[in-house]
mmCIF file of C-alpha atoms and ligand atoms in Angstrom:
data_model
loop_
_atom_site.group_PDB
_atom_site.id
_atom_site.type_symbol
_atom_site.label_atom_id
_atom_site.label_comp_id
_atom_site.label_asym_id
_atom_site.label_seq_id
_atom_site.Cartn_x
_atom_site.Cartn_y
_atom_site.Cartn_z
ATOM 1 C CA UNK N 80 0.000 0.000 0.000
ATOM 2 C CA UNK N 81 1.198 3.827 -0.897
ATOM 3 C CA UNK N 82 1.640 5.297 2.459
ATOM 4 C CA UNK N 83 0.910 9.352 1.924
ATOM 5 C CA UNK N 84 3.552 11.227 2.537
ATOM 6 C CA UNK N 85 2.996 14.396 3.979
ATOM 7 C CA UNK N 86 5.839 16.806 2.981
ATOM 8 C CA UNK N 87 6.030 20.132 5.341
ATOM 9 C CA UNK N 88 6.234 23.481 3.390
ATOM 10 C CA UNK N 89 8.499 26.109 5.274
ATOM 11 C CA UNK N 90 9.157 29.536 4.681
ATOM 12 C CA UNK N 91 12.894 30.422 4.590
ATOM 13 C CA UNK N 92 14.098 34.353 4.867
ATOM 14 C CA UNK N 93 17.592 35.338 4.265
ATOM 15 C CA UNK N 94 19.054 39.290 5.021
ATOM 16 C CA UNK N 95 21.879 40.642 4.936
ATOM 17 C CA UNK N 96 24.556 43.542 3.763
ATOM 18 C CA UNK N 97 25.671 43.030 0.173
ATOM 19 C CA UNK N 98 27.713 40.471 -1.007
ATOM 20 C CA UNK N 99 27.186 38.313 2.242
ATOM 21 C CA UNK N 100 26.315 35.500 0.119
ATOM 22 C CA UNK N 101 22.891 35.849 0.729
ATOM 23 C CA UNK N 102 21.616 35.077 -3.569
ATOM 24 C CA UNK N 103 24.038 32.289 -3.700
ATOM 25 C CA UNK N 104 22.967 30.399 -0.494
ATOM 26 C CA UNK N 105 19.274 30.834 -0.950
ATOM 27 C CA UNK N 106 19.387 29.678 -4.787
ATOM 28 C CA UNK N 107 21.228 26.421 -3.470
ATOM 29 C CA UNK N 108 18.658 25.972 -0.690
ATOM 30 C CA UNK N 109 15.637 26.198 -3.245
ATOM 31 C CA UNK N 110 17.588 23.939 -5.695
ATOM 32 C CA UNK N 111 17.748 21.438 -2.766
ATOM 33 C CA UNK N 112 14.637 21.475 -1.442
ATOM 34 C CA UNK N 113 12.856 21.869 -4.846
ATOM 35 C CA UNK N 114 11.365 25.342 -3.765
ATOM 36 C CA UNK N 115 10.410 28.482 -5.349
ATOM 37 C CA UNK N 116 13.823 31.353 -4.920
ATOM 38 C CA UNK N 117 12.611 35.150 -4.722
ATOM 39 C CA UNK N 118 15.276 37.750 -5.048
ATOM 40 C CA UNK N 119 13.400 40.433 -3.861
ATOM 41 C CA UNK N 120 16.446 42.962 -4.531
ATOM 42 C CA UNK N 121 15.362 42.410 -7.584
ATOM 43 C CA UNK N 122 12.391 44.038 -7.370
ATOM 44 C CA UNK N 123 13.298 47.162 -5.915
ATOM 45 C CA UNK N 124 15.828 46.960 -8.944
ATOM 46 C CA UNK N 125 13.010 46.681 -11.641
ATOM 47 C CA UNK N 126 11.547 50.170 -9.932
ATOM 48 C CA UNK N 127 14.587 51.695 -9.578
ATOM 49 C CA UNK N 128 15.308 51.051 -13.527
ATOM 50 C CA UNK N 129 11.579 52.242 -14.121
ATOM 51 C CA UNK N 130 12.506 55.786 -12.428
ATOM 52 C CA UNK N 131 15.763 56.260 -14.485
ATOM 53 C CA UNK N 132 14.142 55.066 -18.071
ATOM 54 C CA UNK N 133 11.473 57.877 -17.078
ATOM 55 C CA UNK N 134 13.845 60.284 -15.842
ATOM 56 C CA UNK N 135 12.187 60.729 -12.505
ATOM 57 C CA UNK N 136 15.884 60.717 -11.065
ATOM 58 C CA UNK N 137 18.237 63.100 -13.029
ATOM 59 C CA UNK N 138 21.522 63.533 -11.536
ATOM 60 C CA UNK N 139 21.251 63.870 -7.825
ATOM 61 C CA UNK N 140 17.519 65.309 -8.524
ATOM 62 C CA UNK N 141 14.596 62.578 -7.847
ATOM 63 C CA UNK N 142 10.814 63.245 -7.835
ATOM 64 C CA UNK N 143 9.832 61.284 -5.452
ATOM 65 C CA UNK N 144 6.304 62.677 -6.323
ATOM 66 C CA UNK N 145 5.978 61.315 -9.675
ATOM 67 C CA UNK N 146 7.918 58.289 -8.427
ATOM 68 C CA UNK N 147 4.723 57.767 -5.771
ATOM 69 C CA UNK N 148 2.312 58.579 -8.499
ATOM 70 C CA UNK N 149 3.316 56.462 -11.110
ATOM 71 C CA UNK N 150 3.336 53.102 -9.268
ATOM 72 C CA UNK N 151 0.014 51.882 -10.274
ATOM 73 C CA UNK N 152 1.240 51.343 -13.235
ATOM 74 C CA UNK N 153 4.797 49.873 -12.373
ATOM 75 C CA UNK N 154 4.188 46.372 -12.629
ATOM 76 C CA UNK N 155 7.207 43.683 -11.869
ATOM 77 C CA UNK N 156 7.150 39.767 -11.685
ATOM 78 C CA UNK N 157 9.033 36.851 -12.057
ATOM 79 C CA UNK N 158 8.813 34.553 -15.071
ATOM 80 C CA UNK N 159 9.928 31.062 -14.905
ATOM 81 C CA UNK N 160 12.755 30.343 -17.756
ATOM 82 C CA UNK N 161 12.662 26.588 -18.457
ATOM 83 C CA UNK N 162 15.369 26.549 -20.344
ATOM 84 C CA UNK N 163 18.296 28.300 -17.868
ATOM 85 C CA UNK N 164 16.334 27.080 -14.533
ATOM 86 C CA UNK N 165 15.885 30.660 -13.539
ATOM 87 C CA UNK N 166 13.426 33.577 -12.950
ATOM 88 C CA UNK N 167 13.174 36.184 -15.727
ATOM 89 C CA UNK N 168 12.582 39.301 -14.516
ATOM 90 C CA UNK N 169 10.249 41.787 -15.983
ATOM 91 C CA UNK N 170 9.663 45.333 -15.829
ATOM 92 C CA UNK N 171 5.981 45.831 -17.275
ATOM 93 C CA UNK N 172 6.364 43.146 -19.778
ATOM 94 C CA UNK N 173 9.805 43.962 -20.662
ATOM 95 C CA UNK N 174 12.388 41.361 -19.412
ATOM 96 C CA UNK N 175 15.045 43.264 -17.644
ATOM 97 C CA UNK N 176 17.735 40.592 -16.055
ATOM 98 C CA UNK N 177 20.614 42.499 -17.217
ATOM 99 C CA UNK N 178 19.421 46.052 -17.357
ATOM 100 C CA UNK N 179 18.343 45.655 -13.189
ATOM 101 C CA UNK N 180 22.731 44.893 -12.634
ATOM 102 C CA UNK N 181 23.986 48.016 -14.146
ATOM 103 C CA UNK N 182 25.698 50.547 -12.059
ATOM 104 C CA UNK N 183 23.316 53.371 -13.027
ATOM 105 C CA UNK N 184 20.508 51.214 -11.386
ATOM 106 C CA UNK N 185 23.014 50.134 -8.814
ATOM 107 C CA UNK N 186 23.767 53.870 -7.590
ATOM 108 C CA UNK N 187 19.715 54.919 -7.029
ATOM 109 C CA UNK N 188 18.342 51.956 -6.090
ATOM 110 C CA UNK N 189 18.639 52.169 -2.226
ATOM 111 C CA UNK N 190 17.376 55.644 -2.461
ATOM 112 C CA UNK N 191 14.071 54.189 -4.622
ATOM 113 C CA UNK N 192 13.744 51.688 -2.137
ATOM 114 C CA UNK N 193 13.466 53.804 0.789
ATOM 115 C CA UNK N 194 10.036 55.462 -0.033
ATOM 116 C CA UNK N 195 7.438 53.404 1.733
ATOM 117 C CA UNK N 196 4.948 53.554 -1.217
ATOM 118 C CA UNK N 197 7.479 51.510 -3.276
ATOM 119 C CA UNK N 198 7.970 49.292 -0.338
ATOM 120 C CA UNK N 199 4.302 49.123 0.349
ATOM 121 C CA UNK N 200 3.674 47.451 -3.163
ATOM 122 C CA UNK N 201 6.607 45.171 -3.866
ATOM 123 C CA UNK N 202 5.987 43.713 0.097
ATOM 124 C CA UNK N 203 2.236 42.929 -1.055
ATOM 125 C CA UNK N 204 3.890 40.774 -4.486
ATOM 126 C CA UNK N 205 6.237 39.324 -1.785
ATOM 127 C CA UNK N 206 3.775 37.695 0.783
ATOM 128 C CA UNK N 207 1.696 36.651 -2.323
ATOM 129 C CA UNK N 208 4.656 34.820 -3.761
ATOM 130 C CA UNK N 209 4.747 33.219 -0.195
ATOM 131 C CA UNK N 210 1.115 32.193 -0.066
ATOM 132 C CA UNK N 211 1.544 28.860 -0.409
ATOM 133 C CA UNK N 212 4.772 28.302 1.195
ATOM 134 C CA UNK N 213 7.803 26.130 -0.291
ATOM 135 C CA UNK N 214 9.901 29.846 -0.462
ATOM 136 C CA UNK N 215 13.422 31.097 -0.291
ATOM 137 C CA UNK N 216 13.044 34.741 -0.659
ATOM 138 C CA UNK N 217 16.500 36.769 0.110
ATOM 139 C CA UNK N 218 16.538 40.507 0.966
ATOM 140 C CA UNK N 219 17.142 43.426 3.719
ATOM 141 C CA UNK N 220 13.602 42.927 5.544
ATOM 142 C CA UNK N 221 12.365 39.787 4.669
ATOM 143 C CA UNK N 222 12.382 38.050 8.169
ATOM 144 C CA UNK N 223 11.321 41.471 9.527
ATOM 145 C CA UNK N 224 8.806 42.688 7.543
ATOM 146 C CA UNK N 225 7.759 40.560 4.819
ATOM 147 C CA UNK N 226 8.061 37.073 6.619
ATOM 148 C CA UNK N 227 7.847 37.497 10.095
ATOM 149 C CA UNK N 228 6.784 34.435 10.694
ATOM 150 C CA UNK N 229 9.387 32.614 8.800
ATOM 151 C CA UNK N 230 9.330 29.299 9.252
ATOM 152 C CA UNK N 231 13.158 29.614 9.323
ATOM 153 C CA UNK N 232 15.456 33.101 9.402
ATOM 154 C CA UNK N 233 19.059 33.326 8.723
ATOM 155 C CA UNK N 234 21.289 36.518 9.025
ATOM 156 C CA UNK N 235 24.098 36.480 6.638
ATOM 157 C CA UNK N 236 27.400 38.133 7.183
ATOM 158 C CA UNK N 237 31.084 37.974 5.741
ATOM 159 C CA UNK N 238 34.187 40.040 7.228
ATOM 160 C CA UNK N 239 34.603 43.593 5.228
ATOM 161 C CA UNK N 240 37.867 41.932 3.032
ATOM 162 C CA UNK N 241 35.605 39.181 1.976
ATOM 163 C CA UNK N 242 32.744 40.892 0.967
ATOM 164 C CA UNK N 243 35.229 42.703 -1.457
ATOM 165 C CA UNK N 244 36.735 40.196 -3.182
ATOM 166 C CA UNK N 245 33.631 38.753 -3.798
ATOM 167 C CA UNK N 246 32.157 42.113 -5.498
ATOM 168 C CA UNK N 247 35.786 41.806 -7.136
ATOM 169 C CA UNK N 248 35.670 38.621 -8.819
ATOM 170 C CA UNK N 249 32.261 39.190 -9.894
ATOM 171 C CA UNK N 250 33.490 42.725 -11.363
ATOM 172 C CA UNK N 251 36.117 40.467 -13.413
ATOM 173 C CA UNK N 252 33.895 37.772 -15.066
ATOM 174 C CA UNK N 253 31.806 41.493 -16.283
ATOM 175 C CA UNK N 254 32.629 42.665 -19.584
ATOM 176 C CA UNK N 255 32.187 45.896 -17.836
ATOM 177 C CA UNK N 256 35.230 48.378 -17.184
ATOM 178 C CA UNK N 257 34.322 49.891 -13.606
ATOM 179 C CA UNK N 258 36.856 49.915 -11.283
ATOM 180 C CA UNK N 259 37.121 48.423 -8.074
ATOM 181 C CA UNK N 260 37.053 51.205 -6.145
ATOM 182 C CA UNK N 261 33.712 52.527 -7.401
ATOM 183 C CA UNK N 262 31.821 49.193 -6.941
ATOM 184 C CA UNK N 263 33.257 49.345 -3.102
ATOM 185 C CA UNK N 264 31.646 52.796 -3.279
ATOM 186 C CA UNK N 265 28.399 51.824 -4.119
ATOM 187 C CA UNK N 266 28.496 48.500 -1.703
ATOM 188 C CA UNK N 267 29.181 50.831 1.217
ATOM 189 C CA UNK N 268 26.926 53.630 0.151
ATOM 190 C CA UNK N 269 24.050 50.838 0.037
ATOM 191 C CA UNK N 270 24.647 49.526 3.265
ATOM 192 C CA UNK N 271 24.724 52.725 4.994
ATOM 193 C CA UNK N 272 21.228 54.014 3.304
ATOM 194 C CA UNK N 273 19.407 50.465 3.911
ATOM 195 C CA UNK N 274 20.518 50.122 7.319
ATOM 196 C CA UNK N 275 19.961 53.768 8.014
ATOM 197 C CA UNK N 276 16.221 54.228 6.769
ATOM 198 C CA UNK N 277 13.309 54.970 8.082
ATOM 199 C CA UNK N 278 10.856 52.485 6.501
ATOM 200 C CA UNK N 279 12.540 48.582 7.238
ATOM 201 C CA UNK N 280 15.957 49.245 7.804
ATOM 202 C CA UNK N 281 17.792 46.170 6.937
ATOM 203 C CA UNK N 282 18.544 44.656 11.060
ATOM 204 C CA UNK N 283 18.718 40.872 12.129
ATOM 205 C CA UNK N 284 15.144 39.992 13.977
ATOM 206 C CA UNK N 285 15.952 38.112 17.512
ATOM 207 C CA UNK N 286 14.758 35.509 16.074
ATOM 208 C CA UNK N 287 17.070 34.801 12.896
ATOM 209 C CA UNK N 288 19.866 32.963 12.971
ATOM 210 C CA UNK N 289 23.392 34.834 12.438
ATOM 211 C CA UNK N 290 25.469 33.028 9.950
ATOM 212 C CA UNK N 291 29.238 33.824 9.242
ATOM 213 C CA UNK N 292 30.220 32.731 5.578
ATOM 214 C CA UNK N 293 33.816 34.332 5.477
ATOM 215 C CA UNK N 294 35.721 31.059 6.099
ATOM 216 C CA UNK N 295 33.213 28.850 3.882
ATOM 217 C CA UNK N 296 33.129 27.129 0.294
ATOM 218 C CA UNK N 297 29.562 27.349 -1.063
ATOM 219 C CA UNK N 298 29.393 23.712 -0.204
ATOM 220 C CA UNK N 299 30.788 23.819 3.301
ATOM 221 C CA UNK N 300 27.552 26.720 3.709
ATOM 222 C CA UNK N 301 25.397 24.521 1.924
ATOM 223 C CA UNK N 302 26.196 21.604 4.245
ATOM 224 C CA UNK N 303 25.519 23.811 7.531
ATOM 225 C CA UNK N 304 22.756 25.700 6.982
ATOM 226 C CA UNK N 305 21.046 22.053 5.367
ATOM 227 C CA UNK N 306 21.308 21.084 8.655
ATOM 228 C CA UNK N 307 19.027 24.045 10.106
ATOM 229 C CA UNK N 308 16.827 23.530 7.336
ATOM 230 C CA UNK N 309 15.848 20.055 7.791
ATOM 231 C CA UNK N 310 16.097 20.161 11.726
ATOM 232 C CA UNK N 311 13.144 22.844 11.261
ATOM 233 C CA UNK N 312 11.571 20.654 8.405
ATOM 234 C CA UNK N 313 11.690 17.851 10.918
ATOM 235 C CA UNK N 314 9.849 19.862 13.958
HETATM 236 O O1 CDP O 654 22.715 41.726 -4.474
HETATM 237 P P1 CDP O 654 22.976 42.962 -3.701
HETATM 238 O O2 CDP O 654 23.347 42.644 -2.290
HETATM 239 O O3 CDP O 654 23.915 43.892 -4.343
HETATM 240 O O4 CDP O 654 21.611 43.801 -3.587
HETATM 241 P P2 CDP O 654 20.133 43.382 -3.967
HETATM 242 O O5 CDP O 654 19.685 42.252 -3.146
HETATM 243 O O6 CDP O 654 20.049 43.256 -5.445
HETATM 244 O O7 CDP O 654 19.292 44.667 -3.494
HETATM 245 C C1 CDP O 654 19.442 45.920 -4.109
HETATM 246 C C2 CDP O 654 18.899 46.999 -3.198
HETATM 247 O O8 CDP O 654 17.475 46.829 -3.054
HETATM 248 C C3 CDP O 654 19.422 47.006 -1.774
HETATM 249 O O9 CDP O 654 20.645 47.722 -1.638
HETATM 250 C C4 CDP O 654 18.274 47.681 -1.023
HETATM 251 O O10 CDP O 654 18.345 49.084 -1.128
HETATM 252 C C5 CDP O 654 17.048 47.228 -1.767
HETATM 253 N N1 CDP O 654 16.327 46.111 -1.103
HETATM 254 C C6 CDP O 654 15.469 46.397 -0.081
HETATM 255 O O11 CDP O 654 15.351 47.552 0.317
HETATM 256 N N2 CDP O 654 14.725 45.415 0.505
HETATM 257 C C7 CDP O 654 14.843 44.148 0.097
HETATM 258 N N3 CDP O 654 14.081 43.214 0.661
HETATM 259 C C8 CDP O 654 15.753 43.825 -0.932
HETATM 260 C C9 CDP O 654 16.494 44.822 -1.512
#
């Protein structure tokens, strides 16, 4: 006889400063587990693309305003790619994967993403997307804010020299021809402005689960945090 199986859904919420690690762990996780992977930096990306390509932000000028206005019709999503095993990203039925990575979008996006209208509407998306559970969603407030009752909440971090060579080898396999110094610019300026905000400054919940990945190889991370995961899929 088929015995049923009852498999337990959890919810799985990963912050963190950039380049902790966070995109790469969570991706494995959902690979493992067979669950859905949100990147919800990706979202305030999409919006933060949608205010340069309509010049809302010109130089250090940004009309918040007409940023605030024009949301109703800013619509982003996720498309599944069968083909590469990844999300697609659109912006209003434009897919926008690369476009979302570019410095420009890179040097406004923190300030886009600290108006709580935006944050108002891409949180809604993001506790849809979690509806039915099975979810890895990485971010700045996703255990505090968008999850709070994650089933499971980790709190990535990496020492300072780490998180820079990772934004450094990632510079290299670019075809781009920024420099070092200005990506470590933008890093920095980013964590200051999300961790300084008004509206869900990025901050680890008493409840999440600090996580150190300086010394680690993605597998060695893997391995660990597998072990929290199925400990809580267990309970
Ligand atoms: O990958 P990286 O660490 O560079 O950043 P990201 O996850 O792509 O997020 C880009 C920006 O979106 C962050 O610097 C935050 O300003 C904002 N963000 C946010 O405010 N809340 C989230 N849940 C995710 C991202």
């Amino acid at each position: 006889t088929n015995k049923l199986k009852l498999v337990k859904k959890i919810i799985i919420a990963i912050d963190g400063l950039s380049s902790t690690g966070k995109s790469t762990l969570a991706k494995q996780i959902a690979k493992q587990l067979n669950y859905i992977y949100v990147d919800s930096g990706a979202m305030y990306r999409a919006v933060a693309l949608y205010a340069l390509q309509k010049k809302l932000i010109i130089g250090e000028e940004f009309n918040k305003l007409k940023m605030i206005e024009a949301l109703p019709s800013v619509k982003v999503s996720f498309v599944y790619n069968k083909k590469l095993n990844i999300s697609d990203v659109y912006l209003n039925d434009v897919k926008v994967n690369k476009a979302i990575r570019s410095m420009e979008v890179s040097n406004v996006v923190s300030v886009v993403a600290a108006i709580p209208q935006v944050r108002q509407q891409l949180v809604k998306l993001q506790q849809q997307m979690g509806i039915k559970k099975g979810v890895v969603m990485d971010g700045r407030d996703i255990g505090s804010v968008v999850f709070p009752n994650a089933d499971l909440k980790l709190y990535m971090t990496a020492n300072a020299g780490t998180r820079a060579k990772r934004r450094y080898d990632e510079l290299l396999t670019s075809n781009s021809n920024l420099s070092l110094q200005e990506v470590l610019d933008n890093i920095n300026l980013r964590d200051h402005l999300d961790s300084t905000r008004k509206d869900s400054p990025l901050l680890k919940s008493n409840d999440a689960i600090e996580f150190d990945n300086s010394q680690l190889s993605k597998e060695q991370q893997l391995e660990q945090i597998m072990e929290l995961v199925n400990s809580c899929l267990d309970s």
